[in-house]
Every structure is written in structure tokens, then in C-alpha cells.
C-alpha positions as MATLAB code, in Angstrom:
seq = 'MKKTNNRSLPIIIIVSLLLAILFATIIFSLSQGILGGNHSTKLGRSEKKVSKARKKAKKSQTKKDTDPEPALKSEPDPKPDPAVEEAPQPAPKEPSKPKVNKPPVYSSKMICNDQALPFQTINQDDPNLEQGKTVVSQSGASGLKRDCYLVKYQDGQEISRQLSSSEVIKQPVNKIVKVGTKPPQPSGTFNYAQASQVLTYVNQERAAQGLPALVWNNDLAYYARIRAGETVTKFDHIRPNGQLYYSLNPGLINGENLVAGTPVPVTAAQAVQKWMQSPAHRANILEARFKSMGAAYLVAPSGLYKNYWVQLFSVQ';
ca = [
       0.000    0.000    0.000;
       1.290    3.419   -1.076;
       1.571    6.109    1.626;
       0.452    9.717    0.945;
       2.562   12.642    2.013;
       0.518   14.564    4.611;
       2.519   17.739    4.075;
       1.419   18.203    0.450;
      -2.345   18.162    1.285;
      -2.663   21.727    2.653;
      -0.763   23.078   -0.277;
      -3.144   21.504   -2.666;
      -6.086   22.962   -0.821;
      -4.575   26.430   -0.771;
      -3.802   26.305   -4.467;
      -7.339   25.170   -5.231;
      -8.779   28.073   -3.250;
      -6.597   30.575   -5.033;
      -7.586   29.226   -8.408;
     -11.190   29.436   -7.458;
     -10.814   33.021   -6.299;
      -9.052   33.923   -9.491;
     -11.659   32.284  -11.593;
     -14.422   34.073   -9.736;
     -12.606   37.372  -10.150;
     -12.398   36.905  -13.886;
     -16.023   35.970  -14.160;
     -16.995   38.997  -12.099;
     -14.910   41.353  -14.224;
     -16.413   40.033  -17.407;
     -19.926   40.361  -16.072;
     -19.307   43.960  -14.931;
     -18.152   44.936  -18.363;
     -21.194   43.575  -20.092;
     -23.635   45.040  -17.604;
     -22.008   48.403  -17.610;
     -22.249   48.669  -21.391;
     -25.912   47.743  -21.477;
     -26.739   50.165  -18.690;
     -25.039   53.007  -20.506;
     -26.896   52.217  -23.712;
     -30.270   51.996  -21.999;
     -29.662   55.160  -20.060;
     -28.897   57.061  -23.250;
     -32.055   55.925  -24.908;
     -34.094   56.864  -21.877;
     -32.613   60.354  -21.784;
     -33.498   60.862  -25.431;
     -37.091   59.821  -24.844;
     -37.411   62.193  -21.901;
     -35.995   65.054  -23.966;
     -38.442   64.440  -26.797;
     -41.367   64.276  -24.351;
     -40.371   67.589  -22.819;
     -40.149   69.268  -26.226;
     -43.571   67.880  -27.212;
     -45.166   69.036  -23.970;
     -43.707   72.512  -24.369;
     -44.943   72.737  -27.952;
     -48.428   71.585  -26.882;
     -48.510   74.172  -24.073;
     -47.532   76.944  -26.516;
     -50.283   75.927  -28.925;
     -52.818   75.756  -26.097;
     -51.927   79.292  -25.002;
     -52.324   80.704  -28.525;
     -55.320   78.760  -29.781;
     -58.832   79.860  -28.559;
     -60.557   77.481  -26.219;
     -63.165   75.497  -28.098;
     -66.785   76.210  -27.153;
     -68.493   73.608  -25.085;
     -71.610   72.062  -26.550;
     -74.040   70.065  -24.526;
     -76.871   67.983  -25.790;
     -80.254   68.527  -24.140;
     -81.417   65.798  -21.897;
     -83.935   63.630  -23.591;
     -87.484   64.286  -22.400;
     -88.750   61.583  -20.145;
     -91.418   59.415  -21.614;
     -94.569   60.098  -19.624;
     -95.666   56.541  -20.221;
     -92.601   55.163  -18.508;
     -92.032   57.995  -16.032;
     -91.383   56.587  -12.682;
     -93.979   57.184  -10.031;
     -92.875   59.408   -7.180;
     -91.535   57.443   -4.356;
     -93.498   57.825   -1.138;
     -91.837   59.738    1.576;
     -90.230   57.478    4.046;
     -92.446   56.904    7.022;
     -91.259   57.936   10.347;
     -90.759   55.052   12.620;
     -93.905   54.506   14.617;
     -93.713   55.177   18.248;
     -94.496   52.301   20.474;
     -98.112   52.332   21.587;
     -98.740   53.122   25.171;
    -101.941   51.716   26.615;
    -103.633   54.593   28.390;
    -106.637   54.148   30.637;
    -109.932   55.361   29.030;
    -111.145   58.835   29.924;
    -114.848   59.085   30.787;
    -116.922   62.252   30.868;
    -120.582   63.294   30.742;
    -122.690   66.366   30.179;
    -126.348   67.406   29.966;
    -127.704   68.365   26.535;
    -131.145   69.968   26.167;
    -133.119   70.198   22.923;
    -136.176   72.379   22.344;
    -138.866   71.305   19.917;
    -142.072   72.942   18.805;
    -145.439   71.481   19.774;
    -147.873   71.867   16.866;
    -151.299   73.354   17.432;
    -154.562   71.890   16.149;
    -157.240   73.517   14.035;
    -160.734   73.142   15.445;
    -163.795   73.899   13.341;
    -166.870   75.080   15.180;
    -170.305   75.494   13.617;
    -171.784   78.940   13.866;
    -175.534   79.083   13.149;
    -175.354   82.866   12.951;
    -172.837   82.719   10.092;
    -174.048   81.981    6.590;
    -173.156   78.659    5.029;
    -169.911   78.674    3.051;
    -168.318   81.344    5.200;
    -165.595   80.819    7.782;
    -164.122   83.131   10.392;
    -160.948   82.536   12.452;
    -162.016   83.372   15.985;
    -158.712   82.354   17.568;
    -155.282   82.195   15.969;
    -153.132   79.153   16.577;
    -149.700   79.246   18.210;
    -147.140   76.480   18.575;
    -146.034   75.352   21.995;
    -142.521   74.516   23.202;
    -141.172   71.313   24.702;
    -137.703   70.830   26.191;
    -136.045   67.404   26.420;
    -132.788   67.046   28.377;
    -130.434   64.094   27.888;
    -127.509   62.846   29.953;
    -124.792   62.086   27.404;
    -121.753   59.992   28.373;
    -118.437   59.942   26.505;
    -115.396   57.679   26.399;
    -112.236   59.267   25.043;
    -114.347   62.004   23.472;
    -116.755   59.577   21.728;
    -120.427   59.373   22.732;
    -121.283   55.974   24.183;
    -124.775   56.543   25.615;
    -127.660   59.030   25.693;
    -130.450   58.813   28.257;
    -133.523   61.041   28.596;
    -133.221   62.825   31.913;
    -136.215   65.175   31.829;
    -138.991   66.358   29.540;
    -140.868   69.571   30.189;
    -143.519   71.528   28.318;
    -142.327   75.115   28.463;
    -145.292   76.528   26.568;
    -148.627   74.929   25.776;
    -149.844   75.193   22.165;
    -152.868   77.363   21.439;
    -155.354   75.744   19.088;
    -156.708   77.572   16.104;
    -160.503   77.947   16.174;
    -162.422   78.478   12.958;
    -166.097   79.339   12.945;
    -167.945   77.602   10.122;
    -171.182   79.152    8.984;
    -174.227   76.884    9.172;
    -176.981   79.416    8.663;
    -178.774   78.478    5.461;
    -179.412   81.110    2.851;
    -182.662   82.923    3.416;
    -185.241   80.845    1.553;
    -187.688   82.487   -0.732;
    -190.536   81.581    1.586;
    -192.161   82.319    4.909;
    -192.333   80.605    8.281;
    -195.729   79.805    9.746;
    -195.066   80.092   13.479;
    -198.710   79.448   14.484;
    -198.924   76.100   12.744;
    -195.419   75.162   13.988;
    -196.378   75.758   17.631;
    -199.549   73.612   17.244;
    -197.363   70.563   16.513;
    -196.688   70.321   20.266;
    -200.420   69.977   20.962;
    -200.939   67.034   18.608;
    -197.717   65.319   19.742;
    -198.739   65.446   23.393;
    -202.153   63.949   22.475;
    -200.402   60.949   20.951;
    -198.084   60.604   23.979;
    -200.972   60.850   26.423;
    -202.741   58.036   24.568;
    -199.705   55.897   25.315;
    -199.455   56.997   28.951;
    -196.331   59.076   28.361;
    -195.577   62.479   29.936;
    -196.131   65.574   27.811;
    -193.264   67.422   26.154;
    -192.535   71.105   26.706;
    -191.738   73.737   24.085;
    -188.048   74.663   23.662;
    -187.309   77.930   21.901;
    -183.699   76.911   21.114;
    -184.929   73.761   19.435;
    -187.441   75.852   17.480;
    -184.609   78.127   16.334;
    -182.521   75.193   15.112;
    -185.644   73.714   13.500;
    -186.030   76.856   11.371;
    -182.370   76.503   10.248;
    -182.974   72.895    9.343;
    -186.163   73.811    7.456;
    -184.201   76.167    5.217;
    -181.542   73.466    4.669;
    -184.159   70.878    3.656;
    -185.247   73.110    0.797;
    -181.747   72.599   -0.618;
    -181.278   69.007    0.574;
    -184.166   67.055    2.066;
    -182.135   64.708    4.279;
    -180.990   64.224    7.868;
    -177.478   65.007    6.544;
    -176.990   68.714    6.231;
    -175.750   70.426    3.047;
    -172.301   70.796    4.672;
    -172.045   67.007    5.042;
    -172.642   66.917    8.811;
    -175.520   65.255   10.647;
    -178.538   67.247   11.759;
    -177.548   67.364   15.444;
    -174.211   69.078   14.616;
    -176.079   72.395   15.089;
    -175.957   71.706   18.828;
    -174.866   68.160   19.718;
    -175.446   68.724   23.422;
    -179.086   69.661   22.932;
    -180.504   67.941   19.848;
    -181.261   64.223   20.256;
    -183.851   63.480   17.549;
    -185.365   64.854   14.337;
    -188.487   64.319   12.246;
    -188.904   65.721    8.706;
    -191.903   65.845    6.400;
    -192.563   67.753    3.183;
    -195.061   67.670    0.399;
    -197.769   69.327   -1.621;
    -200.661   69.867   -1.462;
    -200.385   68.480    2.077;
    -199.276   68.757    4.791;
    -200.233   72.344    5.271;
    -201.442   72.048    8.850;
    -199.876   70.780   12.092;
    -202.468   68.013   12.375;
    -201.608   66.742    8.873;
    -197.849   66.831    9.653;
    -198.212   64.846   12.910;
    -200.498   62.346   11.155;
    -197.831   61.771    8.487;
    -195.182   61.158   11.177;
    -197.365   58.736   13.127;
    -197.777   56.647    9.956;
    -193.980   56.097    9.789;
    -192.508   53.679   12.405;
    -189.236   55.635   12.772;
    -190.967   58.999   13.174;
    -193.603   57.512   15.491;
    -190.778   56.162   17.704;
    -189.385   59.671   18.155;
    -192.777   61.125   19.096;
    -193.359   58.379   21.656;
    -189.780   58.255   23.014;
    -190.119   58.234   26.819;
    -186.688   59.854   27.358;
    -187.546   63.001   25.429;
    -188.634   65.956   27.545;
    -188.837   68.916   25.130;
    -189.331   69.724   21.470;
    -189.367   72.547   18.918;
    -190.824   72.749   15.408;
    -190.770   74.872   12.230;
    -192.975   75.122    9.183;
    -191.571   76.783    6.065;
    -193.614   77.548    2.976;
    -191.161   77.788    0.042;
    -192.928   78.091   -3.346;
    -189.587   77.803   -5.164;
    -188.773   74.523   -3.409;
    -189.425   71.073   -4.833;
    -191.947   70.107   -2.100;
    -193.320   73.606   -1.329;
    -194.157   72.774    2.334;
    -191.308   71.818    4.744;
    -191.826   70.669    8.335;
    -189.066   70.039   10.925;
    -189.440   68.685   14.465;
    -186.473   68.444   16.913;
    -186.407   66.585   20.276;
    -184.202   66.754   23.379;
    -183.786   64.794   26.591;
    -183.365   68.108   28.413;
];
């Protein structure tokens, strides 16, 4: 086996390191030369570009200072199409405050209302006023009534209304109208003598039946003369004004007998005889409740029957 000299080993290492350093130095020098040339070339080109840019900017600035500024032109905004115009957006709502439950507030007050009370119209027959005529003897006036209500409210809203009182402040005054019932003066004459003799023949008939005699009543005789004139116009127990015979004095007149004709009756005896031949008229003459009577006999040549007899009865 061949032995190696230990003394030559460090020398070899040192030489190798030196060679390596030298080689690296050469490589570095070469690389610096190449890079330095490229850098110089690039730098020159860059300076030229900067110079040209400066000249161009200066020239542009000079032209801008000398040339007038071009006028600005704006195009009008296109009109919005009403068909597609957007609806206005509602204003944003304020955030609602949280509700606070408050206790209800109750109140009440009295309310009074006045209302008119209507008056009535009352017609009253007036035998002294000619038929077809009317006279207002008393004017009507409305009355006044006051109703008071207790009204209750909750939070300002009415919740109930109850009648508390009702009072008539002023009574109404009725209107009174006098209606004429006096018939037109007939073209005839009254025969008072024959009319008064009717009582004599009536009491004879009543006495035959055991009934008390009737007495003469001047008021009934007066109303009988009115009725006699009315029968010339309308021979009926319904008067020409449409009312019944007793409407002349309802509190006094309770029965009526009529008879008319030509050539008879022209006497009281003939008139009573005619009435006694009729059951209804006979019943009036013999009515036990009657106490008085009155009669009239009118001779009216212009009338249909010429002779008109009226007999009225009363329980008074």
C-alpha cells in the first residue's frame, strides 16, 4: 500500500482556493463589463425619450396658449317618456312610536233640545154665520217642549244618551175656525102658528100611550127653522155641509123628524099624522126619554116640495 505525504495536502487545498478566487474574479470582471455597457446604452435611450417628451409638452402648451378654447356644446337631456315615467316614491315613514296603553277617559254632560209642539185647528159650527163662510175666531200658536239628555263619553266619543227630563215650556194654542151653518134665506115664509100647534098634537099621541107631555123649547125651534131652510136645498138628515142634523148643537138635539109635500101637509095636524104613519118617526114622538121639542114650518114656493116641516127633540 502506497503512503500519501501529509505535508502536500494543505498546499493543494490552498492552491485550489486561489484558483477558485481567481476564476471568480475573472467571471466577475467580465460580467461587470457587459452590464455596464448595457446600462449606458439603456440610459442614453431613456434620456433621449425624456428630452423628446419635454419638447412635445412645451410645444403643446404653446399651442394651447395661442389657440382659442373650443366652445363647449351640450346635448339637451332627452325628455322623459310620460308613459314610462317613474312614479314618485313615497316619503319614508317615520318610525312609529311604540303604543302606550292609556286608561280610558270618561266624561258626561247634559244636553237639552227644544222642539215645537204643533197646534190643532178646530172647526166650530156657527148658526149665525151663513153657510160657506168661515171666520178665524182664535189664531193658533205652537207650543214649546224641552227634552234634556244625559250624554256619556269615552275618550271624546259618545257611548250613551239617556232622557233625563222632559218639560212643556209653553202649551200650544189651538186655532178655532167658525164655520157658517146658517142656510141662505129661503124664498118663503115661516108659519109660526102652525109650527107651535105641533106640540099639541104630539102630546095627544103621547098621552094616549101613557107618556108624559113634552114642553116647548125655543132653542130647538130656532134650530128647526135653520134645518127647514136646509131641507129646501137638501131634504135629508145630513146637512148640506155634510154633517148630521144634530151638529147644530150636539149637546141639545137628540132626535129629528122631517116631512114635506104638496098639497099636504099644510097644517100641524096633517104633519103629525104623516109622522105617526112612519114607524121611525112615530118612535121619536113616543120616546119616553124626550122631555122637550121645537118645530118649524116653512112655505117655500120655489122649493121642490113647497111645504117643509121640521121637528127636533131633546132629553133636556
